[in-house]
C-alpha cells in the first residue's frame, strides 16, 4: 500500500483534471492565466478571507508573507522547532532570527504559554505551525500578539480546510500560508502555495512581491521574487476542489477511526482539541522512544506498511540552525522527534487497508515490547 494514495484520487477526478489542463493548453496563458484568479477566489471563499494570493510554493508563501510585513535583518520571529525546515529557513533567508519555543507534548503544536517569555524588543511576529493538520491555539496566540503589537503568520501548509471554532485554518491571523505540494491535504501536481489575509494593503504588497516587486509592469517599487504559481497547477487545484470537501470528511472519518482503533494499542495518540478538527496531513502517533520506533518501523516495513517520521530532529538541532538554539530547554520538541511515527493516510485509504495497518502495528508493538 502507498504511504499517500494519489492514484485513486486522480482516477476519480481524471476527466475534470484532464479537461482543466487541456483548457490551459488551448488558451496558452501559462503564467497568470484566468485559472489563477479563479482559484484565488475559490480558495478565499473556502478559507473565509477577503484575499488569497497564489504563490510558487508553501515556502514562498512564508517568505512573501514576511517580506510583505517588511521583516528586516535582526527582527525576531517566534516559532516552533518541531516543524519542516521551511518554517525557519524563510526567517533566516531574510536575515531575521527564529526564536524557538517549545511545543505542547500532547498536540505537538507550539505552546502559547511559552511564547510571552520569548518576546523581546526585536520581536516582530509569531509564526505558529498547524502541525499534522490541527490548527494551533490561534486565539491565545493572537491575543498575545495584540498585547505586544506583533503580526501572526499561520504556517498552514498541513492544515488547509481544517476547522477552528467557527472558522477555518488560513483565515485566523494576519497571514495564513499554505502549500499545494502533492502530498498535502489539498495538493497540485508540482509545487504551489497560497497566502490568505483580510488586510488589503498586505494583500497588495504580496501581489507585487510575487512578481518582482512590480506595482505596474517594469515599475519596481519594492524588492520581490519570482513567486507565481503557474496556471497549469492552478487548474489542477481547481479540479481537485470539486472533491475536496468530501475528502476533508473522509480524512476526519479515517482519522477518527485510526484514533479509535489505536486506543487498544500501547501508543500515545495525538490530542485533538474539542474546539477544532485535524485534517491529518500526516496521521502521526507517539511511541515510547527512538529504539522502539526503529524496531516498529522495521517490522511495519517487513509487513509491507510504509511509514515516515515527521520530524526526526527539531530545527534547533539541525546542523545549519544550531546557532539559533535558545538559552531555554525544548524538552517536548526533542522528545517528540524521538517518538513520532506517521502511518499511511489519505482520503482514499480503505477500511481494509487501515485495518491492515492497525493489525501490523499491533504485531510490531508486541514484537518490540522490550
Ligand atoms: C510542506 C511544508 C512547508 C513548505 O511547503 P512547500 O510547498 O513544500 O514549499 C512549510 N511548512 C510546513 C509545516 C510544511 O509541512
Tab-separated table of C-alpha atoms and ligand atoms in Angstrom:
chain	number	residue	atom	x	y	z
A	1	UNK	CA	0.000	0.000	0.000
A	2	UNK	CA	1.225	3.541	-0.678
A	3	UNK	CA	2.014	5.972	2.155
A	4	UNK	CA	-0.231	8.504	0.424
A	5	UNK	CA	-2.612	7.320	-2.302
A	6	UNK	CA	-2.819	9.944	-5.057
A	7	UNK	CA	-3.660	7.471	-7.830
A	8	UNK	CA	-7.174	6.696	-6.621
A	9	UNK	CA	-7.825	10.415	-6.338
A	10	UNK	CA	-6.601	11.001	-9.878
A	11	UNK	CA	-8.747	8.144	-11.190
A	12	UNK	CA	-11.806	9.740	-9.576
A	13	UNK	CA	-11.010	13.204	-10.954
A	14	UNK	CA	-9.400	12.211	-14.228
A	15	UNK	CA	-11.926	13.779	-16.612
A	16	UNK	CA	-12.019	17.088	-14.690
A	17	UNK	CA	-8.252	17.294	-14.250
A	18	UNK	CA	-7.595	16.425	-17.885
A	19	UNK	CA	-10.226	18.864	-19.156
A	20	UNK	CA	-8.872	21.644	-16.947
A	21	UNK	CA	-5.318	21.010	-18.161
A	22	UNK	CA	-6.478	20.836	-21.780
A	23	UNK	CA	-8.198	24.206	-21.424
A	24	UNK	CA	-4.913	25.800	-20.305
A	25	UNK	CA	-3.065	24.180	-23.208
A	26	UNK	CA	-5.700	25.604	-25.555
A	27	UNK	CA	-5.625	29.202	-24.279
A	28	UNK	CA	-1.869	29.121	-23.713
A	29	UNK	CA	-1.691	31.657	-20.854
A	30	UNK	CA	0.740	29.587	-18.810
A	31	UNK	CA	1.636	32.421	-16.454
A	32	UNK	CA	-1.121	34.381	-14.659
A	33	UNK	CA	-3.813	32.846	-16.849
A	34	UNK	CA	-7.506	33.059	-15.921
A	35	UNK	CA	-7.299	29.947	-13.701
A	36	UNK	CA	-5.076	31.857	-11.269
A	37	UNK	CA	-7.782	34.401	-10.361
A	38	UNK	CA	-10.480	31.733	-10.464
A	39	UNK	CA	-8.563	29.607	-7.970
A	40	UNK	CA	-7.776	32.570	-5.712
A	41	UNK	CA	-11.486	33.428	-5.488
A	42	UNK	CA	-12.430	29.810	-4.739
A	43	UNK	CA	-9.733	29.437	-2.074
A	44	UNK	CA	-10.573	32.759	-0.389
A	45	UNK	CA	-14.222	31.663	-0.208
A	46	UNK	CA	-13.208	28.316	1.282
A	47	UNK	CA	-10.900	29.814	3.902
A	48	UNK	CA	-13.263	32.713	4.597
A	49	UNK	CA	-10.791	35.515	3.860
A	50	UNK	CA	-11.063	38.687	1.812
A	51	UNK	CA	-7.873	37.965	-0.136
A	52	UNK	CA	-5.971	34.982	-1.482
A	53	UNK	CA	-2.700	35.228	-3.396
A	54	UNK	CA	-1.397	32.052	-5.022
A	55	UNK	CA	2.372	31.629	-4.979
A	56	UNK	CA	5.028	29.203	-6.178
A	57	UNK	CA	5.122	27.019	-3.046
A	58	UNK	CA	4.393	26.936	0.650
A	59	UNK	CA	7.954	28.051	1.298
A	60	UNK	CA	7.462	31.042	-0.998
A	61	UNK	CA	4.208	31.823	0.814
A	62	UNK	CA	6.032	32.109	4.146
A	63	UNK	CA	8.797	34.183	2.582
A	64	UNK	CA	6.424	36.589	0.825
A	65	UNK	CA	4.247	36.919	3.949
A	66	UNK	CA	7.254	38.121	5.922
A	67	UNK	CA	8.526	40.346	3.080
A	68	UNK	CA	5.100	41.990	2.883
A	69	UNK	CA	5.348	42.661	6.633
A	70	UNK	CA	8.745	44.231	5.945
A	71	UNK	CA	10.589	41.822	8.227
A	72	UNK	CA	14.141	43.145	8.471
A	73	UNK	CA	17.529	41.680	9.375
A	74	UNK	CA	17.757	41.242	13.132
A	75	UNK	CA	13.993	41.058	13.640
A	76	UNK	CA	12.944	38.112	15.776
A	77	UNK	CA	10.202	35.700	14.782
A	78	UNK	CA	8.904	33.342	17.461
A	79	UNK	CA	8.209	29.859	16.107
A	80	UNK	CA	8.334	26.129	16.848
A	81	UNK	CA	11.377	23.957	16.235
A	82	UNK	CA	9.186	20.892	15.666
A	83	UNK	CA	8.300	21.522	12.034
A	84	UNK	CA	9.538	21.254	8.480
A	85	UNK	CA	12.675	23.275	7.736
A	86	UNK	CA	10.848	25.794	5.524
A	87	UNK	CA	9.277	27.415	8.596
A	88	UNK	CA	12.630	28.617	9.943
A	89	UNK	CA	14.557	28.735	6.676
A	90	UNK	CA	12.432	31.590	5.327
A	91	UNK	CA	13.052	33.589	8.520
A	92	UNK	CA	16.810	33.123	8.214
A	93	UNK	CA	16.762	33.920	4.475
A	94	UNK	CA	15.511	37.405	5.371
A	95	UNK	CA	18.296	37.869	7.920
A	96	UNK	CA	15.763	37.613	10.720
A	97	UNK	CA	16.173	35.380	13.759
A	98	UNK	CA	13.998	32.362	14.546
A	99	UNK	CA	13.304	32.240	18.288
A	100	UNK	CA	12.283	28.686	19.079
A	101	UNK	CA	9.816	27.939	21.862
A	102	UNK	CA	8.607	24.500	22.904
A	103	UNK	CA	5.518	22.559	21.868
A	104	UNK	CA	2.635	21.091	23.831
A	105	UNK	CA	3.535	17.418	24.337
A	106	UNK	CA	0.032	16.163	23.524
A	107	UNK	CA	-0.701	18.072	20.285
A	108	UNK	CA	2.881	18.807	19.148
A	109	UNK	CA	1.779	22.370	18.309
A	110	UNK	CA	3.545	25.457	19.686
A	111	UNK	CA	2.744	26.085	23.363
A	112	UNK	CA	1.249	29.572	23.639
A	113	UNK	CA	2.263	29.698	27.318
A	114	UNK	CA	5.911	29.609	26.211
A	115	UNK	CA	5.567	32.491	23.754
A	116	UNK	CA	5.228	35.519	26.011
A	117	UNK	CA	8.510	34.852	27.848
A	118	UNK	CA	10.319	34.805	24.493
A	119	UNK	CA	9.097	38.241	23.409
A	120	UNK	CA	11.739	40.962	23.386
A	121	UNK	CA	12.261	44.419	21.906
A	122	UNK	CA	13.150	42.975	18.490
A	123	UNK	CA	10.224	40.551	18.236
A	124	UNK	CA	8.259	41.254	15.076
A	125	UNK	CA	5.925	38.288	14.566
A	126	UNK	CA	4.758	34.915	15.831
A	127	UNK	CA	4.808	32.010	13.356
A	128	UNK	CA	2.840	29.035	14.685
A	129	UNK	CA	2.548	25.862	12.611
A	130	UNK	CA	-0.759	23.985	12.417
A	131	UNK	CA	1.082	20.682	12.536
A	132	UNK	CA	-0.356	17.470	11.088
A	133	UNK	CA	-3.485	19.408	10.112
A	134	UNK	CA	-4.623	20.631	13.541
A	135	UNK	CA	-4.775	24.402	13.962
A	136	UNK	CA	-2.533	25.765	16.733
A	137	UNK	CA	-4.008	27.780	19.636
A	138	UNK	CA	-4.628	30.773	17.386
A	139	UNK	CA	-6.934	32.777	19.682
A	140	UNK	CA	-4.401	32.652	22.528
A	141	UNK	CA	-1.565	33.466	20.101
A	142	UNK	CA	-3.492	36.356	18.525
A	143	UNK	CA	-4.226	37.763	21.993
A	144	UNK	CA	-0.526	37.703	22.895
A	145	UNK	CA	0.326	39.302	19.552
A	146	UNK	CA	-2.256	42.042	20.062
A	147	UNK	CA	-0.850	42.881	23.504
A	148	UNK	CA	2.632	43.310	22.011
A	149	UNK	CA	1.803	44.725	18.574
A	150	UNK	CA	3.043	41.672	16.676
A	151	UNK	CA	1.923	40.066	13.412
A	152	UNK	CA	0.864	36.405	13.340
A	153	UNK	CA	1.618	34.144	10.377
A	154	UNK	CA	-0.025	30.717	10.477
A	155	UNK	CA	2.106	28.102	8.720
A	156	UNK	CA	-0.934	26.235	7.435
A	157	UNK	CA	0.959	24.085	4.931
A	158	UNK	CA	-0.594	20.976	6.506
A	159	UNK	CA	-3.961	22.344	7.583
A	160	UNK	CA	-5.859	23.866	4.643
A	161	UNK	CA	-9.548	23.121	5.257
A	162	UNK	CA	-9.171	22.440	8.990
A	163	UNK	CA	-11.825	23.977	11.222
A	164	UNK	CA	-11.065	26.049	14.302
A	165	UNK	CA	-14.103	27.100	16.338
A	166	UNK	CA	-16.412	28.636	13.703
A	167	UNK	CA	-13.575	29.482	11.319
A	168	UNK	CA	-11.037	27.781	9.077
A	169	UNK	CA	-7.280	27.467	9.002
A	170	UNK	CA	-5.612	30.235	6.932
A	171	UNK	CA	-8.288	32.763	7.917
A	172	UNK	CA	-7.291	33.146	11.554
A	173	UNK	CA	-4.480	35.707	11.698
A	174	UNK	CA	-2.535	38.430	9.876
A	175	UNK	CA	-1.427	35.858	7.315
A	176	UNK	CA	-2.256	32.246	6.591
A	177	UNK	CA	0.264	30.428	4.382
A	178	UNK	CA	-0.459	27.076	2.797
A	179	UNK	CA	1.168	24.632	0.383
A	180	UNK	CA	-0.131	22.591	-2.535
A	181	UNK	CA	2.801	20.177	-2.546
A	182	UNK	CA	1.253	16.945	-3.911
A	183	UNK	CA	1.122	15.137	-0.562
A	184	UNK	CA	-0.616	17.945	1.354
A	185	UNK	CA	-4.372	17.706	2.058
A	186	UNK	CA	-5.030	19.916	-0.994
A	187	UNK	CA	-2.238	19.252	-3.473
A	188	UNK	CA	-1.372	20.089	-7.052
A	189	UNK	CA	0.858	18.103	-9.442
A	190	UNK	CA	4.032	20.020	-8.725
A	191	UNK	CA	4.771	22.980	-6.488
A	192	UNK	CA	2.260	25.591	-5.430
A	193	UNK	CA	1.059	27.544	-2.422
A	194	UNK	CA	-1.176	30.365	-1.305
A	195	UNK	CA	-1.381	33.274	1.108
A	196	UNK	CA	-4.525	34.455	2.858
A	197	UNK	CA	-5.305	37.721	4.616
A	198	UNK	CA	-8.095	40.174	5.338
A	199	UNK	CA	-5.699	43.133	5.067
A	200	UNK	CA	-5.977	44.790	1.650
A	201	UNK	CA	-2.627	46.596	1.896
A	202	UNK	CA	-0.766	43.413	2.831
A	203	UNK	CA	-2.511	41.539	0.019
A	204	UNK	CA	-1.449	44.204	-2.470
A	205	UNK	CA	2.129	44.072	-1.178
A	206	UNK	CA	2.210	40.282	-1.593
A	207	UNK	CA	0.802	40.512	-5.125
A	208	UNK	CA	3.620	42.891	-6.029
A	209	UNK	CA	6.350	40.911	-4.285
A	210	UNK	CA	5.190	37.784	-6.135
A	211	UNK	CA	6.085	39.454	-9.455
A	212	UNK	CA	9.470	41.012	-8.657
A	213	UNK	CA	8.053	43.902	-6.661
A	214	UNK	CA	6.277	45.491	-9.598
A	215	UNK	CA	3.449	47.925	-8.889
A	216	UNK	CA	2.997	48.190	-12.666
A	217	UNK	CA	4.813	46.427	-15.448
A	218	UNK	CA	8.514	47.429	-15.257
A	219	UNK	CA	7.911	49.708	-12.313
A	220	UNK	CA	9.687	48.004	-9.426
A	221	UNK	CA	8.663	49.697	-6.198
A	222	UNK	CA	9.940	47.013	-3.829
A	223	UNK	CA	12.281	44.035	-3.762
A	224	UNK	CA	10.374	40.977	-4.893
A	225	UNK	CA	10.792	37.425	-6.087
A	226	UNK	CA	9.658	35.265	-8.973
A	227	UNK	CA	6.969	33.709	-6.841
A	228	UNK	CA	3.977	32.961	-9.050
A	229	UNK	CA	2.057	29.703	-9.099
A	230	UNK	CA	1.705	28.674	-12.729
A	231	UNK	CA	-1.646	28.405	-14.468
A	232	UNK	CA	-1.459	24.633	-15.008
A	233	UNK	CA	-1.035	23.971	-11.309
A	234	UNK	CA	-3.923	26.331	-10.507
A	235	UNK	CA	-6.044	24.358	-12.988
A	236	UNK	CA	-5.163	21.108	-11.174
A	237	UNK	CA	-6.159	22.548	-7.787
A	238	UNK	CA	-9.438	23.835	-9.268
A	239	UNK	CA	-10.260	20.308	-10.398
A	240	UNK	CA	-9.270	18.903	-7.005
A	241	UNK	CA	-11.558	21.369	-5.227
A	242	UNK	CA	-14.564	19.572	-6.758
A	243	UNK	CA	-13.908	16.665	-4.416
A	244	UNK	CA	-12.115	18.450	-1.605
A	245	UNK	CA	-14.972	18.815	0.898
A	246	UNK	CA	-15.736	15.114	0.524
A	247	UNK	CA	-12.039	14.389	1.014
A	248	UNK	CA	-11.977	16.501	4.192
A	249	UNK	CA	-14.896	14.468	5.564
A	250	UNK	CA	-13.064	11.281	4.634
A	251	UNK	CA	-9.897	12.472	6.344
A	252	UNK	CA	-11.787	13.277	9.538
A	253	UNK	CA	-13.562	9.904	9.470
A	254	UNK	CA	-10.392	7.933	8.721
A	255	UNK	CA	-8.501	9.853	11.403
A	256	UNK	CA	-11.257	9.199	13.943
A	257	UNK	CA	-11.261	5.507	13.027
A	258	UNK	CA	-7.478	5.318	13.483
A	259	UNK	CA	-7.755	7.062	16.855
A	260	UNK	CA	-10.487	4.669	17.968
A	261	UNK	CA	-8.701	1.508	16.822
A	262	UNK	CA	-5.369	2.634	18.272
A	263	UNK	CA	-6.917	3.117	21.718
A	264	UNK	CA	-6.420	-0.643	22.137
A	265	UNK	CA	-2.674	-0.405	21.482
A	266	UNK	CA	0.135	0.894	23.726
A	267	UNK	CA	0.771	4.052	21.704
A	268	UNK	CA	0.173	7.703	22.585
A	269	UNK	CA	-2.378	9.222	20.260
A	270	UNK	CA	-2.211	12.873	19.324
A	271	UNK	CA	-4.684	15.007	21.282
A	272	UNK	CA	-7.190	16.884	19.126
A	273	UNK	CA	-8.753	19.823	20.984
A	274	UNK	CA	-12.568	19.735	21.147
A	275	UNK	CA	-12.980	23.175	19.522
A	276	UNK	CA	-11.202	22.213	16.286
A	277	UNK	CA	-10.551	19.289	13.981
A	278	UNK	CA	-7.457	17.739	12.452
A	279	UNK	CA	-7.348	17.094	8.695
A	280	UNK	CA	-4.463	14.665	9.232
A	281	UNK	CA	-1.954	15.809	6.638
A	282	UNK	CA	0.015	13.131	8.447
A	283	UNK	CA	-1.545	10.555	10.712
A	284	UNK	CA	1.018	10.579	13.481
A	285	UNK	CA	1.278	8.769	16.820
A	286	UNK	CA	3.927	8.766	19.540
A	287	UNK	CA	5.803	5.621	20.502
A	288	UNK	CA	7.802	5.059	23.693
A	289	UNK	CA	11.223	6.107	22.445
A	290	UNK	CA	13.550	6.075	19.446
A	291	UNK	CA	14.633	2.454	19.973
A	292	UNK	CA	11.057	1.210	19.973
A	293	UNK	CA	10.336	3.351	16.921
A	294	UNK	CA	13.244	1.874	14.974
A	295	UNK	CA	12.027	-1.645	15.744
A	296	UNK	CA	8.394	-0.841	14.939
A	297	UNK	CA	9.282	0.876	11.689
A	298	UNK	CA	11.360	-2.119	10.574
A	299	UNK	CA	8.589	-4.547	11.483
A	300	UNK	CA	5.990	-2.488	9.611
A	301	UNK	CA	8.234	-2.261	6.583
A	302	UNK	CA	8.668	-6.047	6.623
A	303	UNK	CA	4.853	-6.326	6.656
A	304	UNK	CA	4.597	-4.001	3.624
A	305	UNK	CA	3.420	-0.923	5.548
A	306	UNK	CA	5.268	2.298	4.703
A	307	UNK	CA	5.819	4.841	7.481
A	308	UNK	CA	7.570	8.196	7.821
A	309	UNK	CA	8.964	10.401	10.580
A	310	UNK	CA	7.692	13.981	10.788
A	311	UNK	CA	10.233	15.115	12.013
A	312	UNK	CA	13.297	13.218	13.236
A	313	UNK	CA	15.203	16.255	14.507
A	314	UNK	CA	13.944	19.577	15.859
A	315	UNK	CA	15.312	22.523	13.909
A	316	UNK	CA	17.485	23.903	16.728
A	317	UNK	CA	19.435	20.621	16.494
A	318	UNK	CA	19.855	20.752	12.718
A	319	UNK	CA	23.480	21.497	11.783
A	320	UNK	CA	22.681	24.734	9.970
A	321	UNK	CA	20.417	26.125	12.717
A	322	UNK	CA	22.268	25.207	15.928
A	323	UNK	CA	23.289	28.879	16.289
A	324	UNK	CA	19.593	29.594	16.899
A	325	UNK	CA	19.273	27.147	19.792
A	326	UNK	CA	17.734	29.224	22.596
A	327	UNK	CA	19.080	29.533	26.129
A	328	UNK	CA	15.994	27.684	27.416
A	329	UNK	CA	15.347	23.950	27.052
A	330	UNK	CA	12.969	22.485	24.446
A	331	UNK	CA	12.298	19.077	26.014
A	332	UNK	CA	8.950	18.353	24.391
A	333	UNK	CA	10.209	19.110	20.880
A	334	UNK	CA	13.236	16.911	21.439
A	335	UNK	CA	11.167	14.054	22.865
A	336	UNK	CA	8.589	14.233	20.052
A	337	UNK	CA	11.343	13.998	17.435
A	338	UNK	CA	12.435	10.720	19.037
A	339	UNK	CA	8.950	9.282	19.355
A	340	UNK	CA	6.703	10.249	16.423
A	341	UNK	CA	5.813	7.948	13.560
A	342	UNK	CA	3.351	8.617	10.725
A	343	UNK	CA	1.145	5.884	9.264
A	344	UNK	CA	-0.369	5.645	5.764
A	345	UNK	CA	-3.033	8.320	5.349
A	346	UNK	CA	-5.105	9.740	2.539
A	347	UNK	CA	-8.744	10.456	1.769
A	348	UNK	CA	-8.859	7.210	-0.227
A	349	UNK	CA	-7.396	4.912	2.411
A	350	UNK	CA	-9.772	1.932	2.523
A	351	UNK	CA	-11.058	0.479	5.790
A	352	UNK	CA	-9.420	-2.827	4.837
A	353	UNK	CA	-6.021	-1.205	4.369
A	354	UNK	CA	-6.457	0.743	7.559
A	355	UNK	CA	-7.247	-2.488	9.419
A	356	UNK	CA	-4.076	-3.985	7.981
A	357	UNK	CA	-2.036	-1.033	9.257
A	358	UNK	CA	-3.521	-1.278	12.753
A	359	UNK	CA	-3.022	-5.053	12.888
A	360	UNK	CA	0.564	-4.732	11.653
A	361	UNK	CA	1.268	-2.014	14.202
A	362	UNK	CA	-0.142	-4.252	16.938
A	363	UNK	CA	2.200	-7.051	15.886
A	364	UNK	CA	5.128	-4.681	15.610
A	365	UNK	CA	4.474	-3.342	19.121
A	366	UNK	CA	4.170	-6.851	20.531
A	367	UNK	CA	7.487	-7.773	18.923
A	368	UNK	CA	9.141	-4.595	20.144
A	369	UNK	CA	7.798	-4.912	23.691
A	370	UNK	CA	11.225	-4.773	25.242
B	1	LIG	C1	5.244	21.389	3.285
B	1	LIG	C2	5.527	22.403	4.332
B	1	LIG	C3	6.080	23.669	4.028
B	1	LIG	C4	6.616	24.025	2.674
B	1	LIG	O1	5.746	23.872	1.622
B	1	LIG	P1	6.345	23.662	0.137
B	1	LIG	O2	5.148	23.847	-0.733
B	1	LIG	O3	6.905	22.293	0.085
B	1	LIG	O4	7.375	24.706	-0.083
B	1	LIG	C5	6.218	24.586	5.054
B	1	LIG	N1	5.852	24.295	6.308
B	1	LIG	C6	5.342	23.108	6.653
B	1	LIG	C7	4.931	22.862	8.065
B	1	LIG	C8	5.176	22.107	5.678
B	1	LIG	O5	4.676	20.914	6.028
